[in-house]
Amino acid sequence: MNFNDIPIINDKPIAEEDEVVRQQLKELGQPVFINGEDDQARRERLFILVNDAGFETSDIHSGEDDDEEDDDEEEDFYTPGPTNLYDARIRILNHSLGKASYRLQHQREMLQKIPQFTTILKKRRSINSKLSQIELCGSQVIQGNTRAVSSVRYSSSGDLIACGTWDGSVHVLNNNDLSPSGKLLGGQHAEKVGGLDWQAKDSQQRLISGGSEGTMNIWNITASDEVIKPKLSIKEAHTNRITKTLFHPIGDFALSTSFDQTWKLWDLNKVVELYQQEGHSKEIYSGAIHPDGSLFLSGGLDGVVYVWDLRSGRALMPLQKHMQGVYGLDWSLNGYHFASGSGDCSVKIWDMRKLDHSGEELFSIPAHTKLVSDVRFHSGNGVADEDGFNTNGSCLATSSYDGTVKIWSADNWILINTLKGHNEKVMSCDISDANNAINFVSGGWDRTVKLWQSPQ
């Protein structure tokens, strides 16, 4: 194309700056982004539209005039936040950059220690062989519970299991034999405990929970036989059912998702809501925080997964490949893979390094025959063995309303094992490295908590 023939617009040629070109395309009612189109191709498309399609030059602006009008329009794009939100984002930024730097440096070191391909293959086969032998080793009906076990989560050390139920109660069990650890927690929720999450802070184990009444509770879990009451209770945290509660890696912040179609960021020290985010067209059911603390995933019953940047509050991209609601989300500790489970019975694997505006998944697994209720990556200690092989993130567990828990290889996403033992829907699952072995726990509609381990 000869750009000497480019028409004059408002006494100026078509701009060289891609930002101005995009604005002019928008004003013409044309798509701004086309898959595979670079800046030069976008400018050529604008030229063709103006030169050949009969658009009047008055239909678009040069992007350099009407500064006052542009300034007025820009004011509508954001609402200034409070100082404490700015301070929180600075803390999250600094924390996530440090964590990301350490993680990337560790990955570079591991690349230099990569063993021979045959060694890797043998190690993977060994891990898969052990995972294929996982079987039911314990089952517990929680005393006093009358409804489904809706959520199960291992503590940071893997020695305790938190269980939330649809009758509003929260319980803590020992991983060894599923016996109660202390007495039932006081100050239970009114109904339907949603997400549970653990955090080790100041030599203490903390647990966060949310219920259908909209209250969020935080507990300090001790070995005492006394009834444990919430250390902190946030009433009316949401106007509808809370579906997930998550500690941010910094420890002073938490996030919650709700049926009121919002997710929120909380300052736990000052007990204040820092930020409320809308965006989904239906209820938000699932969420997951990046291991570095930089990004947050939200999954809604609208079938959309949003990737949010907690450092700026921006939505990086909507992922719209699921046909039904998203009920489970989790990040791999490698920092770039994450998984989503849906009512369309599929589990999709996403790679942040390869995502663009097309929103294509890395891999789609036809995982179950009914709704996928939970997805959990293995999170080991991240230490490589003498051969330089790291088992961290080696598998993915999924649970489903088809009554099964399935274990998948996190390398090639093939099925390793199907765990059968629940009589009805499996509502939740989790993985831990307790006792130097990979352990699985699940909770179901049949009101049981089940423990799965390799035979000794």
Short mmCIF file of C-alpha atoms in Angstrom, two decimals:
data_model
loop_
_atom_site.label_atom_id
_atom_site.label_comp_id
_atom_site.label_asym_id
_atom_site.label_seq_id
_atom_site.Cartn_x
_atom_site.Cartn_y
_atom_site.Cartn_z
CA MET A 1 0.00 0.00 0.00
CA ASN A 2 1.23 3.48 -0.83
CA PHE A 3 0.62 5.60 2.25
CA ASN A 4 1.29 8.70 0.22
CA ASP A 5 -2.32 8.31 -0.93
CA ILE A 6 -3.75 8.28 2.59
CA PRO A 7 -6.61 10.80 2.83
CA ILE A 8 -6.38 13.81 5.04
CA ILE A 9 -8.56 13.77 8.14
CA ASN A 10 -9.19 17.06 9.89
CA ASP A 11 -6.20 18.50 7.95
CA LYS A 12 -3.95 15.65 9.21
CA PRO A 13 -3.02 12.22 7.73
CA ILE A 14 -4.12 9.01 9.41
CA ALA A 15 -2.19 8.82 12.64
CA GLU A 16 0.89 6.65 13.06
CA GLU A 17 0.04 5.88 16.71
CA ASP A 18 -1.88 2.63 17.11
CA GLU A 19 -3.87 4.04 20.05
CA VAL A 20 -5.30 6.78 17.82
CA VAL A 21 -5.99 4.31 15.00
CA ARG A 22 -7.95 2.11 17.42
CA GLN A 23 -9.97 5.11 18.60
CA GLN A 24 -10.81 6.07 15.02
CA LEU A 25 -11.94 2.51 14.20
CA LYS A 26 -14.12 2.56 17.29
CA GLU A 27 -15.75 5.82 16.20
CA LEU A 28 -16.52 4.26 12.81
CA GLY A 29 -18.28 1.38 14.53
CA GLN A 30 -15.65 -1.12 13.34
CA PRO A 31 -14.02 -3.91 15.38
CA VAL A 32 -10.89 -2.64 17.07
CA PHE A 33 -9.12 -5.99 17.38
CA ILE A 34 -9.06 -8.75 14.79
CA ASN A 35 -7.24 -11.95 15.63
CA GLY A 36 -3.77 -12.01 14.01
CA GLU A 37 -3.83 -8.33 13.06
CA ASP A 38 -0.81 -6.22 14.03
CA ASP A 39 -0.54 -2.42 14.30
CA GLN A 40 0.44 -1.91 10.66
CA ALA A 41 -2.39 -4.12 9.37
CA ARG A 42 -4.85 -2.24 11.60
CA ARG A 43 -3.72 1.09 10.11
CA GLU A 44 -4.05 -0.30 6.58
CA ARG A 45 -7.60 -1.46 7.38
CA LEU A 46 -8.48 2.06 8.54
CA PHE A 47 -7.05 3.45 5.31
CA ILE A 48 -9.22 1.10 3.22
CA LEU A 49 -12.33 1.98 5.23
CA VAL A 50 -11.82 5.70 4.76
CA ASN A 51 -10.59 5.57 1.16
CA ASP A 52 -12.79 2.85 -0.33
CA ALA A 53 -15.84 2.33 1.89
CA GLY A 54 -17.27 5.80 1.56
CA PHE A 55 -16.88 7.03 5.12
CA GLU A 56 -16.81 10.78 5.43
CA THR A 57 -13.75 12.25 7.04
CA SER A 58 -16.05 14.06 9.44
CA ASP A 59 -17.10 10.68 10.84
CA ILE A 60 -13.86 10.34 12.77
CA HIS A 61 -11.47 12.58 14.65
CA SER A 62 -7.74 12.81 14.47
CA GLY A 63 -7.41 12.00 18.13
CA GLU A 64 -5.53 15.23 18.73
CA ASP A 65 -8.38 17.76 18.83
CA ASP A 66 -11.10 18.44 21.34
CA ASP A 67 -8.80 17.94 24.31
CA GLU A 68 -11.34 19.33 26.72
CA GLU A 69 -14.04 16.94 25.47
CA ASP A 70 -11.65 13.98 25.74
CA ASP A 71 -10.74 14.98 29.28
CA ASP A 72 -14.41 15.06 30.24
CA GLU A 73 -14.98 11.61 28.73
CA GLU A 74 -11.97 10.11 30.53
CA GLU A 75 -13.44 11.07 33.89
CA ASP A 76 -16.25 8.56 33.35
CA PHE A 77 -13.90 5.57 33.05
CA TYR A 78 -12.93 5.25 36.71
CA THR A 79 -13.93 6.16 40.22
CA PRO A 80 -11.14 7.29 42.56
CA GLY A 81 -10.56 4.73 45.32
CA PRO A 82 -9.79 5.35 48.98
CA THR A 83 -6.24 5.67 50.27
CA ASN A 84 -6.35 2.33 52.07
CA LEU A 85 -7.14 0.57 48.77
CA TYR A 86 -4.17 2.28 47.13
CA ASP A 87 -1.93 1.21 50.01
CA ALA A 88 -3.24 -2.35 49.80
CA ARG A 89 -2.53 -2.51 46.07
CA ILE A 90 1.00 -1.23 46.63
CA ARG A 91 1.55 -3.99 49.20
CA ILE A 92 0.13 -6.61 46.84
CA LEU A 93 2.32 -5.28 44.02
CA ASN A 94 5.52 -5.42 46.06
CA HIS A 95 4.68 -8.83 47.49
CA SER A 96 3.77 -10.36 44.14
CA LEU A 97 6.87 -9.00 42.39
CA GLY A 98 9.09 -10.54 45.07
CA LYS A 99 7.29 -13.88 44.89
CA ALA A 100 7.33 -13.90 41.09
CA SER A 101 11.04 -13.09 41.01
CA TYR A 102 11.81 -15.95 43.38
CA ARG A 103 9.57 -18.39 41.49
CA LEU A 104 11.08 -17.53 38.09
CA GLN A 105 14.61 -17.74 39.43
CA HIS A 106 13.81 -21.16 40.90
CA GLN A 107 12.36 -22.32 37.59
CA ARG A 108 15.49 -21.13 35.73
CA GLU A 109 17.68 -23.08 38.14
CA MET A 110 15.54 -26.17 37.66
CA LEU A 111 15.86 -25.84 33.88
CA GLN A 112 19.62 -26.08 34.24
CA LYS A 113 19.21 -29.26 36.29
CA ILE A 114 16.71 -31.01 34.03
CA PRO A 115 17.58 -34.72 33.99
CA GLN A 116 17.68 -36.90 30.91
CA PHE A 117 14.36 -37.53 29.18
CA THR A 118 14.43 -41.21 30.10
CA THR A 119 14.90 -40.27 33.77
CA ILE A 120 11.94 -37.87 33.63
CA LEU A 121 9.81 -40.53 31.99
CA LYS A 122 10.69 -43.08 34.67
CA LYS A 123 9.92 -40.59 37.45
CA ARG A 124 6.55 -39.69 35.95
CA ARG A 125 5.68 -43.33 35.51
CA SER A 126 6.63 -43.98 39.12
CA ILE A 127 4.40 -41.14 40.37
CA ASN A 128 1.51 -42.23 38.17
CA SER A 129 1.92 -45.80 39.38
CA LYS A 130 1.60 -44.65 43.00
CA LEU A 131 -1.39 -42.45 42.17
CA SER A 132 -3.08 -45.36 40.38
CA GLN A 133 -2.95 -47.29 43.66
CA ILE A 134 -4.78 -44.62 45.68
CA GLU A 135 -7.78 -46.21 47.37
CA LEU A 136 -10.34 -45.52 50.07
CA CYS A 137 -8.81 -45.84 53.53
CA GLY A 138 -11.32 -44.03 55.76
CA SER A 139 -14.86 -42.69 55.89
CA GLN A 140 -16.53 -40.52 58.51
CA VAL A 141 -20.05 -39.31 59.12
CA ILE A 142 -19.72 -36.10 61.13
CA GLN A 143 -21.70 -36.37 64.32
CA GLY A 144 -24.63 -33.95 64.45
CA ASN A 145 -24.44 -33.00 60.78
CA THR A 146 -27.72 -33.42 58.90
CA ARG A 147 -26.87 -32.25 55.37
CA ALA A 148 -24.28 -32.48 52.59
CA VAL A 149 -20.58 -31.85 53.24
CA SER A 150 -20.10 -28.92 50.88
CA SER A 151 -16.41 -28.10 51.26
CA VAL A 152 -13.24 -29.90 52.42
CA ARG A 153 -9.79 -28.30 52.70
CA TYR A 154 -6.46 -29.47 54.10
CA SER A 155 -4.56 -27.18 56.46
CA SER A 156 -1.18 -25.82 55.37
CA SER A 157 0.65 -28.62 57.19
CA GLY A 158 -1.79 -31.27 55.99
CA ASP A 159 -2.51 -32.62 59.45
CA LEU A 160 -6.02 -31.15 59.74
CA ILE A 161 -9.06 -31.14 57.45
CA ALA A 162 -11.71 -28.41 57.60
CA CYS A 163 -15.23 -29.46 56.60
CA GLY A 164 -18.15 -27.16 55.87
CA THR A 165 -21.71 -28.42 55.58
CA TRP A 166 -25.04 -27.27 54.23
CA ASP A 167 -26.54 -27.19 57.72
CA GLY A 168 -24.15 -24.29 58.47
CA SER A 169 -21.66 -26.11 60.69
CA VAL A 170 -17.87 -26.11 60.41
CA HIS A 171 -15.77 -29.04 61.64
CA VAL A 172 -12.08 -29.83 61.93
CA LEU A 173 -10.90 -33.44 61.58
CA ASN A 174 -7.51 -35.13 61.98
CA ASN A 175 -5.99 -36.34 58.73
CA ASN A 176 -4.76 -39.61 60.24
CA ASP A 177 -8.12 -41.13 61.16
CA LEU A 178 -10.78 -38.44 60.49
CA SER A 179 -11.44 -38.11 64.21
CA PRO A 180 -12.68 -34.71 65.45
CA SER A 181 -9.91 -32.31 66.42
CA GLY A 182 -11.26 -30.64 69.55
CA LYS A 183 -14.93 -29.77 69.81
CA LEU A 184 -17.23 -28.34 67.17
CA LEU A 185 -16.72 -24.69 66.46
CA GLY A 186 -19.06 -22.26 68.18
CA GLY A 187 -20.92 -19.51 66.32
CA GLN A 188 -21.89 -21.56 63.30
CA HIS A 189 -23.35 -20.21 60.07
CA ALA A 190 -27.09 -20.16 59.50
CA GLU A 191 -26.94 -22.44 56.46
CA LYS A 192 -24.74 -23.65 53.57
CA VAL A 193 -21.08 -23.06 54.34
CA GLY A 194 -19.37 -22.07 51.10
CA GLY A 195 -15.63 -21.80 50.71
CA LEU A 196 -13.09 -22.70 53.38
CA ASP A 197 -9.43 -21.72 53.39
CA TRP A 198 -6.46 -22.20 55.73
CA GLN A 199 -3.53 -20.00 56.53
CA ALA A 200 -0.50 -20.46 58.76
CA LYS A 201 0.32 -17.14 60.42
CA ASP A 202 2.34 -16.33 63.55
CA SER A 203 2.66 -20.02 64.44
CA GLN A 204 -1.12 -20.36 64.32
CA GLN A 205 -3.51 -22.11 61.96
CA ARG A 206 -6.27 -19.78 60.80
CA LEU A 207 -9.46 -20.83 59.06
CA ILE A 208 -11.87 -18.63 57.10
CA SER A 209 -15.45 -19.55 56.23
CA GLY A 210 -18.53 -17.97 54.67
CA GLY A 211 -22.20 -18.87 54.84
CA SER A 212 -25.50 -18.36 53.05
CA GLU A 213 -26.52 -15.66 55.49
CA GLY A 214 -23.67 -13.47 54.17
CA THR A 215 -21.40 -13.68 57.22
CA MET A 216 -17.66 -14.32 57.01
CA ASN A 217 -15.89 -15.90 60.01
CA ILE A 218 -12.20 -16.29 60.86
CA TRP A 219 -11.08 -18.84 63.45
CA ASN A 220 -7.80 -19.50 65.25
CA ILE A 221 -7.54 -23.28 65.40
CA THR A 222 -5.85 -24.66 68.51
CA ALA A 223 -5.35 -28.10 70.02
CA SER A 224 -7.57 -27.15 72.95
CA ASP A 225 -10.62 -29.20 73.88
CA GLU A 226 -12.61 -26.03 74.40
CA VAL A 227 -15.28 -24.90 71.97
CA ILE A 228 -13.58 -22.61 69.47
CA LYS A 229 -15.42 -19.42 68.68
CA PRO A 230 -14.67 -17.09 65.75
CA LYS A 231 -11.91 -14.60 66.43
CA LEU A 232 -13.44 -12.32 63.83
CA SER A 233 -16.93 -12.26 62.37
CA ILE A 234 -17.96 -9.89 59.56
CA LYS A 235 -21.74 -9.63 59.45
CA GLU A 236 -23.46 -8.79 56.16
CA ALA A 237 -20.20 -9.16 54.27
CA HIS A 238 -22.42 -9.85 51.25
CA THR A 239 -26.12 -9.39 50.61
CA ASN A 240 -26.48 -12.99 49.41
CA ARG A 241 -24.90 -16.40 49.82
CA ILE A 242 -21.09 -16.45 50.15
CA THR A 243 -19.64 -19.14 47.90
CA LYS A 244 -15.85 -18.80 48.40
CA THR A 245 -13.63 -17.29 51.07
CA LEU A 246 -9.88 -17.12 50.44
CA PHE A 247 -6.86 -15.81 52.33
CA HIS A 248 -4.53 -13.65 50.27
CA PRO A 249 -0.89 -14.84 50.49
CA ILE A 250 0.07 -11.63 52.33
CA GLY A 251 -2.13 -12.76 55.22
CA ASP A 252 -3.71 -9.41 56.07
CA PHE A 253 -6.22 -9.59 53.23
CA ALA A 254 -9.00 -11.95 52.17
CA LEU A 255 -11.29 -12.28 49.16
CA SER A 256 -14.88 -13.49 49.00
CA THR A 257 -17.29 -14.34 46.19
CA SER A 258 -21.05 -14.32 46.38
CA PHE A 259 -24.41 -14.93 44.77
CA ASP A 260 -24.88 -11.14 44.86
CA GLN A 261 -22.72 -11.18 41.66
CA THR A 262 -19.74 -9.48 43.30
CA TRP A 263 -16.39 -10.40 44.75
CA LYS A 264 -14.74 -8.35 47.47
CA LEU A 265 -11.27 -7.62 48.85
CA TRP A 266 -11.07 -7.27 52.65
CA ASP A 267 -8.55 -5.76 55.08
CA LEU A 268 -8.63 -8.21 57.99
CA ASN A 269 -6.62 -6.01 60.35
CA LYS A 270 -8.96 -3.05 60.05
CA VAL A 271 -12.01 -5.23 59.29
CA VAL A 272 -13.05 -3.10 56.34
CA GLU A 273 -14.13 -3.77 52.76
CA LEU A 274 -11.46 -2.37 50.45
CA TYR A 275 -13.01 -3.14 47.12
CA GLN A 276 -16.17 -4.53 45.54
CA GLN A 277 -16.08 -5.78 41.96
CA GLU A 278 -18.97 -6.49 39.61
CA GLY A 279 -18.74 -7.96 36.12
CA HIS A 280 -20.53 -11.31 35.99
CA SER A 281 -24.08 -11.45 34.66
CA LYS A 282 -25.02 -14.24 37.08
CA GLU A 283 -23.99 -15.47 40.51
CA ILE A 284 -20.25 -15.94 41.23
CA TYR A 285 -19.60 -19.47 42.46
CA SER A 286 -15.83 -19.97 42.43
CA GLY A 287 -12.56 -18.10 42.87
CA ALA A 288 -8.80 -18.68 43.11
CA ILE A 289 -5.82 -16.48 43.99
CA HIS A 290 -2.54 -16.73 42.09
CA PRO A 291 0.31 -18.19 44.20
CA ASP A 292 2.15 -14.86 43.88
CA GLY A 293 -0.94 -12.95 45.04
CA SER A 294 -1.07 -10.86 41.86
CA LEU A 295 -4.11 -12.25 40.02
CA PHE A 296 -7.57 -13.44 40.99
CA LEU A 297 -9.86 -15.76 39.06
CA SER A 298 -13.62 -15.55 39.40
CA GLY A 299 -16.01 -18.09 37.90
CA GLY A 300 -19.72 -17.47 37.53
CA LEU A 301 -22.89 -19.35 36.75
CA ASP A 302 -22.80 -17.39 33.48
CA GLY A 303 -20.04 -19.77 32.37
CA VAL A 304 -17.39 -17.01 32.28
CA VAL A 305 -13.99 -17.00 34.00
CA TYR A 306 -12.55 -13.53 34.57
CA VAL A 307 -8.84 -12.93 35.22
CA TRP A 308 -8.46 -9.88 37.47
CA ASP A 309 -5.28 -7.98 38.30
CA LEU A 310 -5.40 -7.26 42.04
CA ARG A 311 -2.66 -4.66 41.66
CA SER A 312 -4.74 -2.42 39.41
CA GLY A 313 -8.30 -3.73 39.67
CA ARG A 314 -8.52 -4.34 35.92
CA ALA A 315 -10.12 -7.32 34.25
CA LEU A 316 -7.38 -8.72 32.02
CA MET A 317 -9.64 -10.95 29.95
CA PRO A 318 -12.93 -12.86 30.02
CA LEU A 319 -12.66 -16.57 29.20
CA GLN A 320 -15.93 -17.78 27.70
CA LYS A 321 -15.33 -21.36 26.59
CA HIS A 322 -17.53 -23.13 29.14
CA MET A 323 -21.13 -23.82 28.16
CA GLN A 324 -22.47 -23.78 31.74
CA GLY A 325 -21.55 -22.40 35.16
CA VAL A 326 -18.01 -22.57 36.54
CA TYR A 327 -18.00 -24.36 39.92
CA GLY A 328 -14.28 -24.91 40.53
CA LEU A 329 -11.05 -22.97 39.92
CA ASP A 330 -7.46 -23.53 41.01
CA TRP A 331 -3.94 -22.36 40.14
CA SER A 332 -0.93 -24.60 39.72
CA LEU A 333 2.11 -23.56 41.75
CA ASN A 334 4.06 -23.18 38.50
CA GLY A 335 2.29 -19.82 38.21
CA TYR A 336 1.00 -20.13 34.65
CA HIS A 337 -1.43 -23.07 34.55
CA PHE A 338 -4.90 -22.96 36.05
CA ALA A 339 -7.90 -25.25 35.82
CA SER A 340 -11.65 -24.62 35.68
CA GLY A 341 -14.46 -27.13 36.24
CA SER A 342 -17.97 -26.58 34.95
CA GLY A 343 -21.55 -27.75 34.83
CA ASP A 344 -20.86 -28.76 31.23
CA CYS A 345 -18.92 -31.75 32.72
CA SER A 346 -15.58 -30.53 31.36
CA VAL A 347 -12.35 -29.40 32.97
CA LYS A 348 -10.35 -26.85 31.00
CA ILE A 349 -6.65 -26.17 31.45
CA TRP A 350 -5.45 -22.65 30.73
CA ASP A 351 -1.93 -21.28 30.22
CA MET A 352 -1.39 -17.61 31.10
CA ARG A 353 1.66 -17.51 28.84
CA LYS A 354 -0.43 -18.28 25.77
CA LEU A 355 -3.72 -16.51 26.47
CA ASP A 356 -4.71 -13.69 24.13
CA HIS A 357 -7.95 -11.96 23.16
CA SER A 358 -9.20 -15.18 21.56
CA GLY A 359 -9.32 -16.77 25.03
CA GLU A 360 -8.42 -20.28 23.86
CA GLU A 361 -7.78 -22.94 26.49
CA LEU A 362 -4.63 -25.07 26.47
CA PHE A 363 -6.53 -28.34 26.90
CA SER A 364 -10.13 -29.44 27.44
CA ILE A 365 -10.83 -32.64 29.37
CA PRO A 366 -14.23 -34.38 29.06
CA ALA A 367 -13.73 -35.20 32.70
CA HIS A 368 -17.06 -36.39 34.12
CA THR A 369 -20.59 -37.36 33.17
CA LYS A 370 -22.15 -34.75 35.46
CA LEU A 371 -21.32 -31.34 36.91
CA VAL A 372 -17.69 -30.83 38.00
CA SER A 373 -17.89 -29.50 41.56
CA ASP A 374 -14.22 -28.90 42.43
CA VAL A 375 -10.72 -28.85 40.90
CA ARG A 376 -7.49 -28.98 42.93
CA PHE A 377 -3.86 -29.02 41.81
CA HIS A 378 -1.30 -30.95 43.82
CA SER A 379 0.80 -28.46 45.78
CA GLY A 380 3.90 -30.20 47.11
CA ASN A 381 6.98 -28.82 48.81
CA GLY A 382 8.57 -27.88 45.48
CA VAL A 383 11.90 -29.55 46.34
CA ALA A 384 13.64 -31.44 43.54
CA ASP A 385 15.10 -34.86 44.25
CA GLU A 386 18.69 -35.99 43.62
CA ASP A 387 17.95 -36.32 39.89
CA GLY A 388 16.59 -32.80 39.59
CA PHE A 389 12.98 -33.97 39.23
CA ASN A 390 10.26 -31.94 40.97
CA THR A 391 6.99 -33.69 41.84
CA ASN A 392 5.27 -30.42 42.70
CA GLY A 393 2.05 -29.96 40.71
CA SER A 394 2.31 -33.47 39.29
CA CYS A 395 -1.43 -34.18 39.37
CA LEU A 396 -4.88 -32.63 39.36
CA ALA A 397 -7.91 -33.88 41.31
CA THR A 398 -11.51 -33.26 40.23
CA SER A 399 -14.79 -34.11 41.93
CA SER A 400 -18.21 -34.44 40.36
CA TYR A 401 -21.90 -34.97 40.89
CA ASP A 402 -21.39 -38.31 39.13
CA GLY A 403 -20.16 -39.60 42.52
CA THR A 404 -16.45 -39.89 41.66
CA VAL A 405 -13.13 -38.18 42.32
CA LYS A 406 -10.67 -38.44 39.44
CA ILE A 407 -6.90 -38.00 39.40
CA TRP A 408 -5.27 -36.60 36.26
CA SER A 409 -1.66 -36.27 35.21
CA ALA A 410 -0.66 -32.60 35.17
CA ASP A 411 1.82 -33.30 32.37
CA ASN A 412 -0.34 -34.73 29.60
CA TRP A 413 -3.77 -34.52 31.31
CA ILE A 414 -4.56 -38.23 31.02
CA LEU A 415 -6.71 -40.03 33.58
CA ILE A 416 -4.68 -41.90 36.22
CA ASN A 417 -7.29 -43.08 38.71
CA THR A 418 -11.02 -42.92 39.43
CA LEU A 419 -11.94 -42.96 43.12
CA LYS A 420 -15.35 -44.49 43.84
CA GLY A 421 -16.86 -44.64 47.29
CA HIS A 422 -19.50 -41.94 47.67
CA ASN A 423 -23.10 -43.01 47.23
CA GLU A 424 -24.17 -39.67 45.77
CA LYS A 425 -22.75 -36.37 44.51
CA VAL A 426 -19.19 -35.44 45.49
CA MET A 427 -19.27 -31.79 46.49
CA SER A 428 -15.57 -31.05 47.09
CA CYS A 429 -12.05 -32.52 47.13
CA ASP A 430 -8.51 -31.59 48.12
CA ILE A 431 -4.90 -32.87 48.00
CA SER A 432 -2.09 -32.79 50.58
CA ASP A 433 1.46 -34.09 51.05
CA ALA A 434 0.98 -35.10 54.69
CA ASN A 435 3.16 -37.93 56.06
CA ASN A 436 5.44 -37.83 52.98
CA ALA A 437 2.66 -39.17 50.76
CA ILE A 438 0.01 -37.69 48.50
CA ASN A 439 -3.35 -37.78 50.31
CA PHE A 440 -6.82 -37.01 48.97
CA VAL A 441 -9.97 -36.04 50.85
CA SER A 442 -13.53 -35.63 49.58
CA GLY A 443 -16.91 -34.60 50.94
CA GLY A 444 -20.28 -35.50 49.54
CA TRP A 445 -24.03 -35.31 49.40
CA ASP A 446 -24.13 -38.55 51.40
CA ARG A 447 -22.84 -36.51 54.42
CA THR A 448 -19.55 -38.42 54.55
CA VAL A 449 -15.93 -37.28 54.50
CA LYS A 450 -13.65 -39.81 52.82
CA LEU A 451 -9.88 -40.20 52.98
CA TRP A 452 -7.93 -41.69 50.08
CA GLN A 453 -4.32 -42.89 50.30
CA SER A 454 -1.85 -45.31 48.75
CA PRO A 455 -1.73 -48.73 50.43
CA GLN A 456 1.18 -49.07 52.86
#
